[in-house]
CSV table of C-alpha atoms in Angstrom, one decimal:
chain,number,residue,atom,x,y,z
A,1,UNK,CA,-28.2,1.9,-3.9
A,2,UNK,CA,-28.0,4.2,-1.3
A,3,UNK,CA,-27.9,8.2,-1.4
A,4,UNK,CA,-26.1,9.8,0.9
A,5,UNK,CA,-25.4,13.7,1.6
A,6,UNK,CA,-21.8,14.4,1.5
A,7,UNK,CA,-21.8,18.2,3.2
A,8,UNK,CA,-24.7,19.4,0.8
A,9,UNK,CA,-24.0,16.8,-2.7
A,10,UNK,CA,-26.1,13.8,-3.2
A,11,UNK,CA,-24.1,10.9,-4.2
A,12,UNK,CA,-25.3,7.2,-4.8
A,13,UNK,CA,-23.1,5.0,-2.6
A,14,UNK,CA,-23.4,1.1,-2.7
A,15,UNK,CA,-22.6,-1.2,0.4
A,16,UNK,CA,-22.1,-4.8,1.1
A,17,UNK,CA,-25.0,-4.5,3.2
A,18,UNK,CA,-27.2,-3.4,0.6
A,19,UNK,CA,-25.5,-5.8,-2.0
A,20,UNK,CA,-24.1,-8.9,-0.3
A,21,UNK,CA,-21.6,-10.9,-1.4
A,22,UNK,CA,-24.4,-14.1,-1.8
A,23,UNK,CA,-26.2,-12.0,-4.7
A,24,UNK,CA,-22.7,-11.0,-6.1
A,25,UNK,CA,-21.8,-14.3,-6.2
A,26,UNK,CA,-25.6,-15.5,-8.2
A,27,UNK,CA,-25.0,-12.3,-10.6
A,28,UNK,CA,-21.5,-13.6,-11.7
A,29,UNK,CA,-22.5,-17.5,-10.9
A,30,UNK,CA,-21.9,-18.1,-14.9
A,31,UNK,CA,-19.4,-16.0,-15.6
A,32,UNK,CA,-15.6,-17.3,-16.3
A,33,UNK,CA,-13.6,-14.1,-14.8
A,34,UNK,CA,-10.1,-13.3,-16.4
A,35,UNK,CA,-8.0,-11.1,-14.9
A,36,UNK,CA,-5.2,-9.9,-17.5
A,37,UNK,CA,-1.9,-8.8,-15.7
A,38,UNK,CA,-0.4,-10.0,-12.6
A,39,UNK,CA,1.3,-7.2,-11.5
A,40,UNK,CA,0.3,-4.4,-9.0
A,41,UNK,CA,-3.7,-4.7,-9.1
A,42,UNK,CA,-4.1,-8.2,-10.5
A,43,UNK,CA,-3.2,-10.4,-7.5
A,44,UNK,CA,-5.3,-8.7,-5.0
A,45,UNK,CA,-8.0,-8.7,-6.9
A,46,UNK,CA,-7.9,-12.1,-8.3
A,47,UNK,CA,-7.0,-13.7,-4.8
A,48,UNK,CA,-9.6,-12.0,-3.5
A,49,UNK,CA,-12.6,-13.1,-6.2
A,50,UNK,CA,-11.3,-16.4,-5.8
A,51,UNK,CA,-11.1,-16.8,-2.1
A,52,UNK,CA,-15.0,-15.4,-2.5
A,53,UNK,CA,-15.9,-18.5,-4.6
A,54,UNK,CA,-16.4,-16.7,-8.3
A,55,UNK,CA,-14.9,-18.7,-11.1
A,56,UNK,CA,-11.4,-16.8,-12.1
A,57,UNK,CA,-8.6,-17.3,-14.4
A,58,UNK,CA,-5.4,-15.4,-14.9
A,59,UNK,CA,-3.9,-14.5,-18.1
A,60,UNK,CA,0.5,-13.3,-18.1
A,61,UNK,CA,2.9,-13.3,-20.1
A,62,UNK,CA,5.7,-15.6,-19.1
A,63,UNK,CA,8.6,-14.4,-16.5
A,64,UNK,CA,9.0,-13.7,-13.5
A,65,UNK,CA,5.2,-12.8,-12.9
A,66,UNK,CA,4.2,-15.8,-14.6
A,67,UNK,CA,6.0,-17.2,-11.8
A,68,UNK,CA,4.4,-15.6,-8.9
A,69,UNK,CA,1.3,-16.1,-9.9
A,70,UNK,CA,2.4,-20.2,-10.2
A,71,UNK,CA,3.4,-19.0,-6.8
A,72,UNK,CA,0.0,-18.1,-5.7
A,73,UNK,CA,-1.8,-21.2,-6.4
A,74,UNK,CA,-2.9,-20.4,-10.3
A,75,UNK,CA,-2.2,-24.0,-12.6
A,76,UNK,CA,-0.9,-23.4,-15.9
A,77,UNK,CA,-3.2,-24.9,-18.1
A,78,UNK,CA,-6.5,-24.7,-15.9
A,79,UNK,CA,-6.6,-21.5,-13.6
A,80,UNK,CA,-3.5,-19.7,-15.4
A,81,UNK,CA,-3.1,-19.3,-19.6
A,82,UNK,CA,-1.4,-16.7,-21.7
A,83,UNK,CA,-2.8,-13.4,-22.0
A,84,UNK,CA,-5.0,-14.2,-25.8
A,85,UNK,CA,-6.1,-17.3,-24.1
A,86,UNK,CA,-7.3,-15.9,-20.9
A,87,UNK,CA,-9.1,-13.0,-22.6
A,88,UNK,CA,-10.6,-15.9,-25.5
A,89,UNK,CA,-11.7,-18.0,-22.4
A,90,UNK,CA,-13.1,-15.3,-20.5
A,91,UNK,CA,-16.9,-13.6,-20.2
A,92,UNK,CA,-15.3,-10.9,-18.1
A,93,UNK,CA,-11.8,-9.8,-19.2
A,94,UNK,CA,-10.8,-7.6,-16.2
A,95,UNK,CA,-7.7,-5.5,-17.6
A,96,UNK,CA,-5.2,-4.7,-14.9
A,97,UNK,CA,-1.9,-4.4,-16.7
A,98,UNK,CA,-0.1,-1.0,-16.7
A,99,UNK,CA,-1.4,1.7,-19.1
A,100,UNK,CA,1.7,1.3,-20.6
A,101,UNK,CA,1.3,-2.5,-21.1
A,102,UNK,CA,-2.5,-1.9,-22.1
A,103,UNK,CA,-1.2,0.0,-24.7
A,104,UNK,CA,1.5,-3.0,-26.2
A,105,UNK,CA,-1.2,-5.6,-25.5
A,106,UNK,CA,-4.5,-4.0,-26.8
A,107,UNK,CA,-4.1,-4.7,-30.7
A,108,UNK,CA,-3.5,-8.8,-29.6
A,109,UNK,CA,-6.6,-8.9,-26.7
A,110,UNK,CA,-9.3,-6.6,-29.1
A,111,UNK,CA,-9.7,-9.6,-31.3
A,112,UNK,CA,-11.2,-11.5,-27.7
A,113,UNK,CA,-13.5,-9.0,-27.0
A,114,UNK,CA,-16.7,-10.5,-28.6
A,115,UNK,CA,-20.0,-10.0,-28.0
A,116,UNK,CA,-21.6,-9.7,-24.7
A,117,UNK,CA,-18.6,-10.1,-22.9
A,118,UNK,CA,-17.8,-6.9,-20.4
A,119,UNK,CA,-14.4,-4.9,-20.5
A,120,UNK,CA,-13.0,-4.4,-17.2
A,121,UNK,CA,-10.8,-1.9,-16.4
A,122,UNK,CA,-9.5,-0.4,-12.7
A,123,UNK,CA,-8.5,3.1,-13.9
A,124,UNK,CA,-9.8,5.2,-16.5
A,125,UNK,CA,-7.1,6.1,-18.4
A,126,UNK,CA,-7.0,3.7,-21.7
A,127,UNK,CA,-10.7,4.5,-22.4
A,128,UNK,CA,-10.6,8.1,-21.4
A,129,UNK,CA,-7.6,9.5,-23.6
A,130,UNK,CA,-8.6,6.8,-26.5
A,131,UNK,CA,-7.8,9.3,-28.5
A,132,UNK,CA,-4.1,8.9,-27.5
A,133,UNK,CA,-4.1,5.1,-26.4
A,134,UNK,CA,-6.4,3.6,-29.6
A,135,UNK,CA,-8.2,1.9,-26.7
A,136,UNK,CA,-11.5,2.1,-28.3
A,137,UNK,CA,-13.5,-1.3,-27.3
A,138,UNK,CA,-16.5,-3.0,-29.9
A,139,UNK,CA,-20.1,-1.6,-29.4
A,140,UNK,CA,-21.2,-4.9,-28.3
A,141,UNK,CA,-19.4,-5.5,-25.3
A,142,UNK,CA,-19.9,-3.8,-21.9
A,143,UNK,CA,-17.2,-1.7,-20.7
A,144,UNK,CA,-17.1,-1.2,-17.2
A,145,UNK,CA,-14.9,-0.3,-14.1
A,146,UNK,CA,-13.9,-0.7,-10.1
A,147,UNK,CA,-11.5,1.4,-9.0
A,148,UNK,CA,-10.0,0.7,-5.6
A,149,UNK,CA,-8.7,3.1,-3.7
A,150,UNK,CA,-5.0,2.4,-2.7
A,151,UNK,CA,-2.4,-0.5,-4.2
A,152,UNK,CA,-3.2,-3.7,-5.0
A,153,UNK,CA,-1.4,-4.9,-1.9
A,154,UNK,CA,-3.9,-3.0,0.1
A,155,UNK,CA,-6.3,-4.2,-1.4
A,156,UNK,CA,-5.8,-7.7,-0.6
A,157,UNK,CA,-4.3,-7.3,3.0
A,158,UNK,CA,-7.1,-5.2,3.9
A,159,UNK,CA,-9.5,-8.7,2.7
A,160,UNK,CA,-7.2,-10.4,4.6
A,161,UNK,CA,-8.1,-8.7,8.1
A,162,UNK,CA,-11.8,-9.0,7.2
A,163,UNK,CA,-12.3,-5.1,6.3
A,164,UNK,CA,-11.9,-4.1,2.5
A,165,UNK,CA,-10.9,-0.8,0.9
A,166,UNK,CA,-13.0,1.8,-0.6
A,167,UNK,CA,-13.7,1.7,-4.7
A,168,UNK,CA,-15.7,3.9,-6.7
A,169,UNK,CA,-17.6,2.2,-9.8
A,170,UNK,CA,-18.8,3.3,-13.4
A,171,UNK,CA,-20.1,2.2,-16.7
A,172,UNK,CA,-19.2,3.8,-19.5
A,173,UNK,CA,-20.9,1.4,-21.9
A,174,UNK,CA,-23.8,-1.3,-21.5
A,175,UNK,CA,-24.2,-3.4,-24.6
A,176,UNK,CA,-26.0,-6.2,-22.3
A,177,UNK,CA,-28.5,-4.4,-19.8
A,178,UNK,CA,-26.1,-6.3,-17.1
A,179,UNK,CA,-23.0,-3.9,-17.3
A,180,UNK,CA,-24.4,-2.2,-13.7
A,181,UNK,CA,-25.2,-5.7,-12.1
A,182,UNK,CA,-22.0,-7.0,-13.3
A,183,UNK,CA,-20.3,-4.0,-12.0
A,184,UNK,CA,-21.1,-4.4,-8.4
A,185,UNK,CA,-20.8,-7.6,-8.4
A,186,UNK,CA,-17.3,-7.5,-9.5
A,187,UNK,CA,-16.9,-4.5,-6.6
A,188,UNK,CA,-18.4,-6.5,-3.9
A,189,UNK,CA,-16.4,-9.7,-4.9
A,190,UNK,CA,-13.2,-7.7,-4.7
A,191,UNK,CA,-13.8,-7.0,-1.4
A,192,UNK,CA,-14.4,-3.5,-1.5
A,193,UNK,CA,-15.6,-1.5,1.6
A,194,UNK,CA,-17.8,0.9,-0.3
A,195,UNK,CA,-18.9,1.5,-3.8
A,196,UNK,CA,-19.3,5.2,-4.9
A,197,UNK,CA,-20.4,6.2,-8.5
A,198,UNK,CA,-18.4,8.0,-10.9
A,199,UNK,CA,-17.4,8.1,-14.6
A,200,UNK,CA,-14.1,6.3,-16.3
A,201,UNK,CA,-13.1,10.3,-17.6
A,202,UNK,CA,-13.7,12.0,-13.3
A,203,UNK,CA,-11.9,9.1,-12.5
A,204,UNK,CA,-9.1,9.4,-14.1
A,205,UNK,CA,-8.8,13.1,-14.1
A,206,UNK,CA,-8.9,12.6,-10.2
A,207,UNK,CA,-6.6,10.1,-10.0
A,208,UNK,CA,-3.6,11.5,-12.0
A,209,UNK,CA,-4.3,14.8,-10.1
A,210,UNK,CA,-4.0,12.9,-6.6
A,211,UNK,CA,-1.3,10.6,-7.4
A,212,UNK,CA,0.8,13.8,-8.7
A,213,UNK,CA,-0.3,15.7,-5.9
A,214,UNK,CA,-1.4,15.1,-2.2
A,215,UNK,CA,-0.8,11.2,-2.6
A,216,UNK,CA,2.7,11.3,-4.0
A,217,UNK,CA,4.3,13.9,-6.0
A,218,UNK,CA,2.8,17.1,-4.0
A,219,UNK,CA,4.0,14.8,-0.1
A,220,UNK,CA,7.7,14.5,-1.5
A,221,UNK,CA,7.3,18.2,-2.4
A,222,UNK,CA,6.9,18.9,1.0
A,223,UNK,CA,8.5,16.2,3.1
A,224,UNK,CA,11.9,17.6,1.1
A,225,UNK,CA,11.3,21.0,1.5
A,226,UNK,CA,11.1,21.1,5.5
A,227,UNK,CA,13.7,18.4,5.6
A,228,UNK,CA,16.1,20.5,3.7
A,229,UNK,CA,15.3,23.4,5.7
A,230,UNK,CA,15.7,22.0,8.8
A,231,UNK,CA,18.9,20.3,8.0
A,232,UNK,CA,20.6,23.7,6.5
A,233,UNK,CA,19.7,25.0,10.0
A,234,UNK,CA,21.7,22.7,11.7
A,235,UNK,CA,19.2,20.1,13.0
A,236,UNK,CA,21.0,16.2,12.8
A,237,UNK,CA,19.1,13.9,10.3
A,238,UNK,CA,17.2,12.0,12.6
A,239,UNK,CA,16.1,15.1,14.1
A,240,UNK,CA,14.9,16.6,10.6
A,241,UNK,CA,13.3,13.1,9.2
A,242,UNK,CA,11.6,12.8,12.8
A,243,UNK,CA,9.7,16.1,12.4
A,244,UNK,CA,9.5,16.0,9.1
A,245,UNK,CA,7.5,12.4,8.0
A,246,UNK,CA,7.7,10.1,11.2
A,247,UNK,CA,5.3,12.2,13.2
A,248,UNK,CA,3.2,12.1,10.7
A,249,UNK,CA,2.7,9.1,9.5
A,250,UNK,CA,3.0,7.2,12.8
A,251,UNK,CA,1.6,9.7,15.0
A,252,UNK,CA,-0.4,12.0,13.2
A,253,UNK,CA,-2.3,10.0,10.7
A,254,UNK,CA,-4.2,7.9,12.6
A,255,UNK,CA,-5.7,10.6,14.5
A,256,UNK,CA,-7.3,12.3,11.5
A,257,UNK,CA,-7.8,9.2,9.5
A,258,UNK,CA,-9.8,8.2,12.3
A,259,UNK,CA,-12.1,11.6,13.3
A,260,UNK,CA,-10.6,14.4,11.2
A,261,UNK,CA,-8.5,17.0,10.8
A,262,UNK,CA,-10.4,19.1,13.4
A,263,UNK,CA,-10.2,16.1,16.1
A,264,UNK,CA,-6.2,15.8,15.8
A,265,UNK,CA,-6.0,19.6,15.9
A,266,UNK,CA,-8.3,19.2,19.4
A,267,UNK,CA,-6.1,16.9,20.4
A,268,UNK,CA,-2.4,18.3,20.0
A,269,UNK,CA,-0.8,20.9,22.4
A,270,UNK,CA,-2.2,24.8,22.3
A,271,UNK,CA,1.2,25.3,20.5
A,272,UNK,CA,0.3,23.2,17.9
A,273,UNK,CA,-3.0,24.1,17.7
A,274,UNK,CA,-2.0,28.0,16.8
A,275,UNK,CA,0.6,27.4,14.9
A,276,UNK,CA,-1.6,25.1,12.1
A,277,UNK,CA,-4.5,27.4,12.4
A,278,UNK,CA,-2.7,30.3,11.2
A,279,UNK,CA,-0.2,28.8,8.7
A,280,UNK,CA,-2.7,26.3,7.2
A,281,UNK,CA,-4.1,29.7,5.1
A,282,UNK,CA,-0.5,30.8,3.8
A,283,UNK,CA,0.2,27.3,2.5
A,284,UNK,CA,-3.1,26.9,0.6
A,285,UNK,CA,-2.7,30.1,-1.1
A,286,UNK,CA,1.0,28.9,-1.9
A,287,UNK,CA,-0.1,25.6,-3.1
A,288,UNK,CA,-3.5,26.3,-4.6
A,289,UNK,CA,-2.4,27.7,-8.1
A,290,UNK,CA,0.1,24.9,-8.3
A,291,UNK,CA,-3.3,22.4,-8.0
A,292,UNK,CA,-4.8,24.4,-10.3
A,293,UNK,CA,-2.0,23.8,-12.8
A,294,UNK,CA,-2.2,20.6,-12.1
A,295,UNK,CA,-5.0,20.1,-12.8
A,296,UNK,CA,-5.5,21.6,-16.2
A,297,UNK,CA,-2.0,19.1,-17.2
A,298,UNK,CA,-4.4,16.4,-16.6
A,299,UNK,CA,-7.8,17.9,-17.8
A,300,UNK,CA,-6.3,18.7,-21.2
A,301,UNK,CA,-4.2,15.3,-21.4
A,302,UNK,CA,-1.3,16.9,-21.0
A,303,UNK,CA,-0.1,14.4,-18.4
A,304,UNK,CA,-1.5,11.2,-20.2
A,305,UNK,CA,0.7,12.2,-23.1
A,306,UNK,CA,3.4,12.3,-20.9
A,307,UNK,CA,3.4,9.2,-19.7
A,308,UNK,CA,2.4,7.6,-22.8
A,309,UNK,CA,5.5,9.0,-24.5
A,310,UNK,CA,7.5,8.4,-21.4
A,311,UNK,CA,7.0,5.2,-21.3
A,312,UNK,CA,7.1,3.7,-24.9
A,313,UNK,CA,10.9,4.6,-24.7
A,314,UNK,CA,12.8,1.7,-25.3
A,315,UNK,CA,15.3,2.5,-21.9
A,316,UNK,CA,12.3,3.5,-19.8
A,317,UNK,CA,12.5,1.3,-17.1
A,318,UNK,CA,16.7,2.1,-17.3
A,319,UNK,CA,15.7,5.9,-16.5
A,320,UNK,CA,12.9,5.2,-14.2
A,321,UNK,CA,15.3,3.0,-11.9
A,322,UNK,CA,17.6,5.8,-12.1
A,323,UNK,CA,15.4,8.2,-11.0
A,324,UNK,CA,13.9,6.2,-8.1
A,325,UNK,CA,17.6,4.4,-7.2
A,326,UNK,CA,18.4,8.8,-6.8
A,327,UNK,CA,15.0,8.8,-4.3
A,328,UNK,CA,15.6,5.9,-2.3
A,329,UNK,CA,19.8,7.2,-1.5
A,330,UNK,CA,18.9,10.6,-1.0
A,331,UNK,CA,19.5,11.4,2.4
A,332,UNK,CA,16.1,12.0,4.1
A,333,UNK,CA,14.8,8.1,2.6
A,334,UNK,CA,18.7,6.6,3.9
A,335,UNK,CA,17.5,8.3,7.3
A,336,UNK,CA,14.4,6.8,7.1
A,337,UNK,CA,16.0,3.3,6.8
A,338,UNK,CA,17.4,3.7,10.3
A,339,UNK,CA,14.2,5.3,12.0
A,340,UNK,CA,12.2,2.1,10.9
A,341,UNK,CA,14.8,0.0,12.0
A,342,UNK,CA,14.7,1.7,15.5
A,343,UNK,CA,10.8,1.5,15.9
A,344,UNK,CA,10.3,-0.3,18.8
A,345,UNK,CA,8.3,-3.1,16.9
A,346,UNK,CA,11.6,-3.8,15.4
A,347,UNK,CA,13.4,-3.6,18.6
């Protein structure tokens, strides 16, 4: 495992090059893998074992997932099983269902959790708040995680075009003296780009905080805020949506996803240039205690609570498709539809 300096802080930092996928492949060569939920994480990462040669099974309820994952080349019976049977059959029981669903399914897939057998997870948020989600695995077992860094659809197109997406790793308990080995080996078969170490309780602290702020919650925020602004001042839709996300995300983003922040500044207009250098300060110092707030939601378990209570409603999905039916007709995601529709890879 490598160490690398990231501005000043040492952090351990495994590649494929240092772990290949050949040795992932002999750590895991007796291992029956059983990925539990077919939902967002579960294809991507159990197309992606497979196409890598590991032996995998899936485990779903019946339905329309069920079906999709009949879709995707799993055989009932051999490669696809119920979720008690997948989790009975399997050495590694990788558990990718909602934390909602980990929640309903945990009492019934316990009982399959027998010795020397690792639990798998891809967030950190059963184990972590165990307190709130009973989650609390046997002594014997290893319990261990991979977290990739974007959707499960990323994760498997980004396989697809032979590059992978970043994960970081941890082991929160090794009953076996194999939970690390296993752990990587899981990571490289998944197709990750990069490994980097953390702990199930940083990762979901940092992960609740990000997908609340600058990855979703905090990006609406804003988009909304200048959109709205714009269009009370009498700029046309297109004109407000265009400034407001377009740029950004078709323009923008690859610049500083590419060479950062300071190369797309370097490489914008003088305008530009002095107007982000001397509003960047006034917006941190607006957002900042906002962060902070968030932050302490999340830290305290605030936030878990809330979406543990959220979504053991019996109409939760009802309300959630309200509230995402209200997103997706608002008027800046209507405008959107167009602008996509106009790109010229469309035209």
């Amino acid at each position: 495992m490598a160490q690398l300096n990231f501005g000043g802080v040492i952090e351990n930092v495994m590649t494929r090059d240092e772990f290949p996928l050949d040795k992932a492949r002999e750590i895991l060569k007796d291992e029956t893998i059983a990925v539990i939920g077919y939902g967002v994480q579960g294809p991507g990462q159990a197309l992606n074992l497979r196409d890598n040669g590991f032996n995998v099974i899936v485990g779903q309820r019946p339905g329309k997932t069920y079906e999709k994952a009949v879709a995707d080349g799993w055989v009932p019976g051999e490669t696809l099983f119920g979720i008690e049977e997948a989790a009975e059959r399997g050495t590694i029981v990788m558990c990718l269902l909602s934390d909602a669903a980990v929640l309903a399914v945990w009492p019934s897939l316990k009982p399959h959790l027998t010795a020397g057998k690792a639990l798998y997870f891809s967030h950190g948020f059963a184990i972590t708040w165990s307190d709130r989600t009973g989650c609390v695995p046997p002594a014997d077992i290893d319990v261990i995680m991979v977290a990739p860094k974007g959707s499960g659809t990323t994760v498997r197109s980004l396989y697809l075009e032979g590059r992978g997406i970043n994960a970081s790793f941890a082991v929160e308990q090794d009953a076996t003296g194999r939970a690390l080995d296993r752990t990587l080996a899981l990571g490289i078969g998944i197709g990750s780009g990069y490994l980097f170490e953390t702990t199930f309780q940083r990762e979901a602290v940092s992960d609740l905080t990000g997908e609340r702020g600058s990855l979703m919650g905090a990006v609406q925020g804003l988009f909304l805020a200048q959109y709205e602004v714009l269009r009370e001042n009498g700029h046309t839709p297109s004109e407000a949506f265009n400034e407001t996300v377009e740029e950004l995300t078709q323009s923008l983003m690859p610049l500083f996803a590419a060479k950062g922040m300071d190369w797309m500044y370097a490489n914008c207009s003088t305008t530009a240039q002095r107007g982000a250098l001397d509003w960047m300060g006034p917006f941190h110092d607006a957002i900042k205690p906002v962060m902070q707030q968030l932050y302490a939601s999340v830290k305290s378990g605030n936030e878990a609570q809330i979406s543990i209570d959220s979504n053991s409603k019996p109409d939760y999905r009802e309300g959630l498709e309200k509230e995402l039916t209200a997103l997706r007709e608002s008027e800046m995601w209507r405008t959107a539809v167009t602008v996509r529709q106009l790109r010229p890879e469309n035209n």
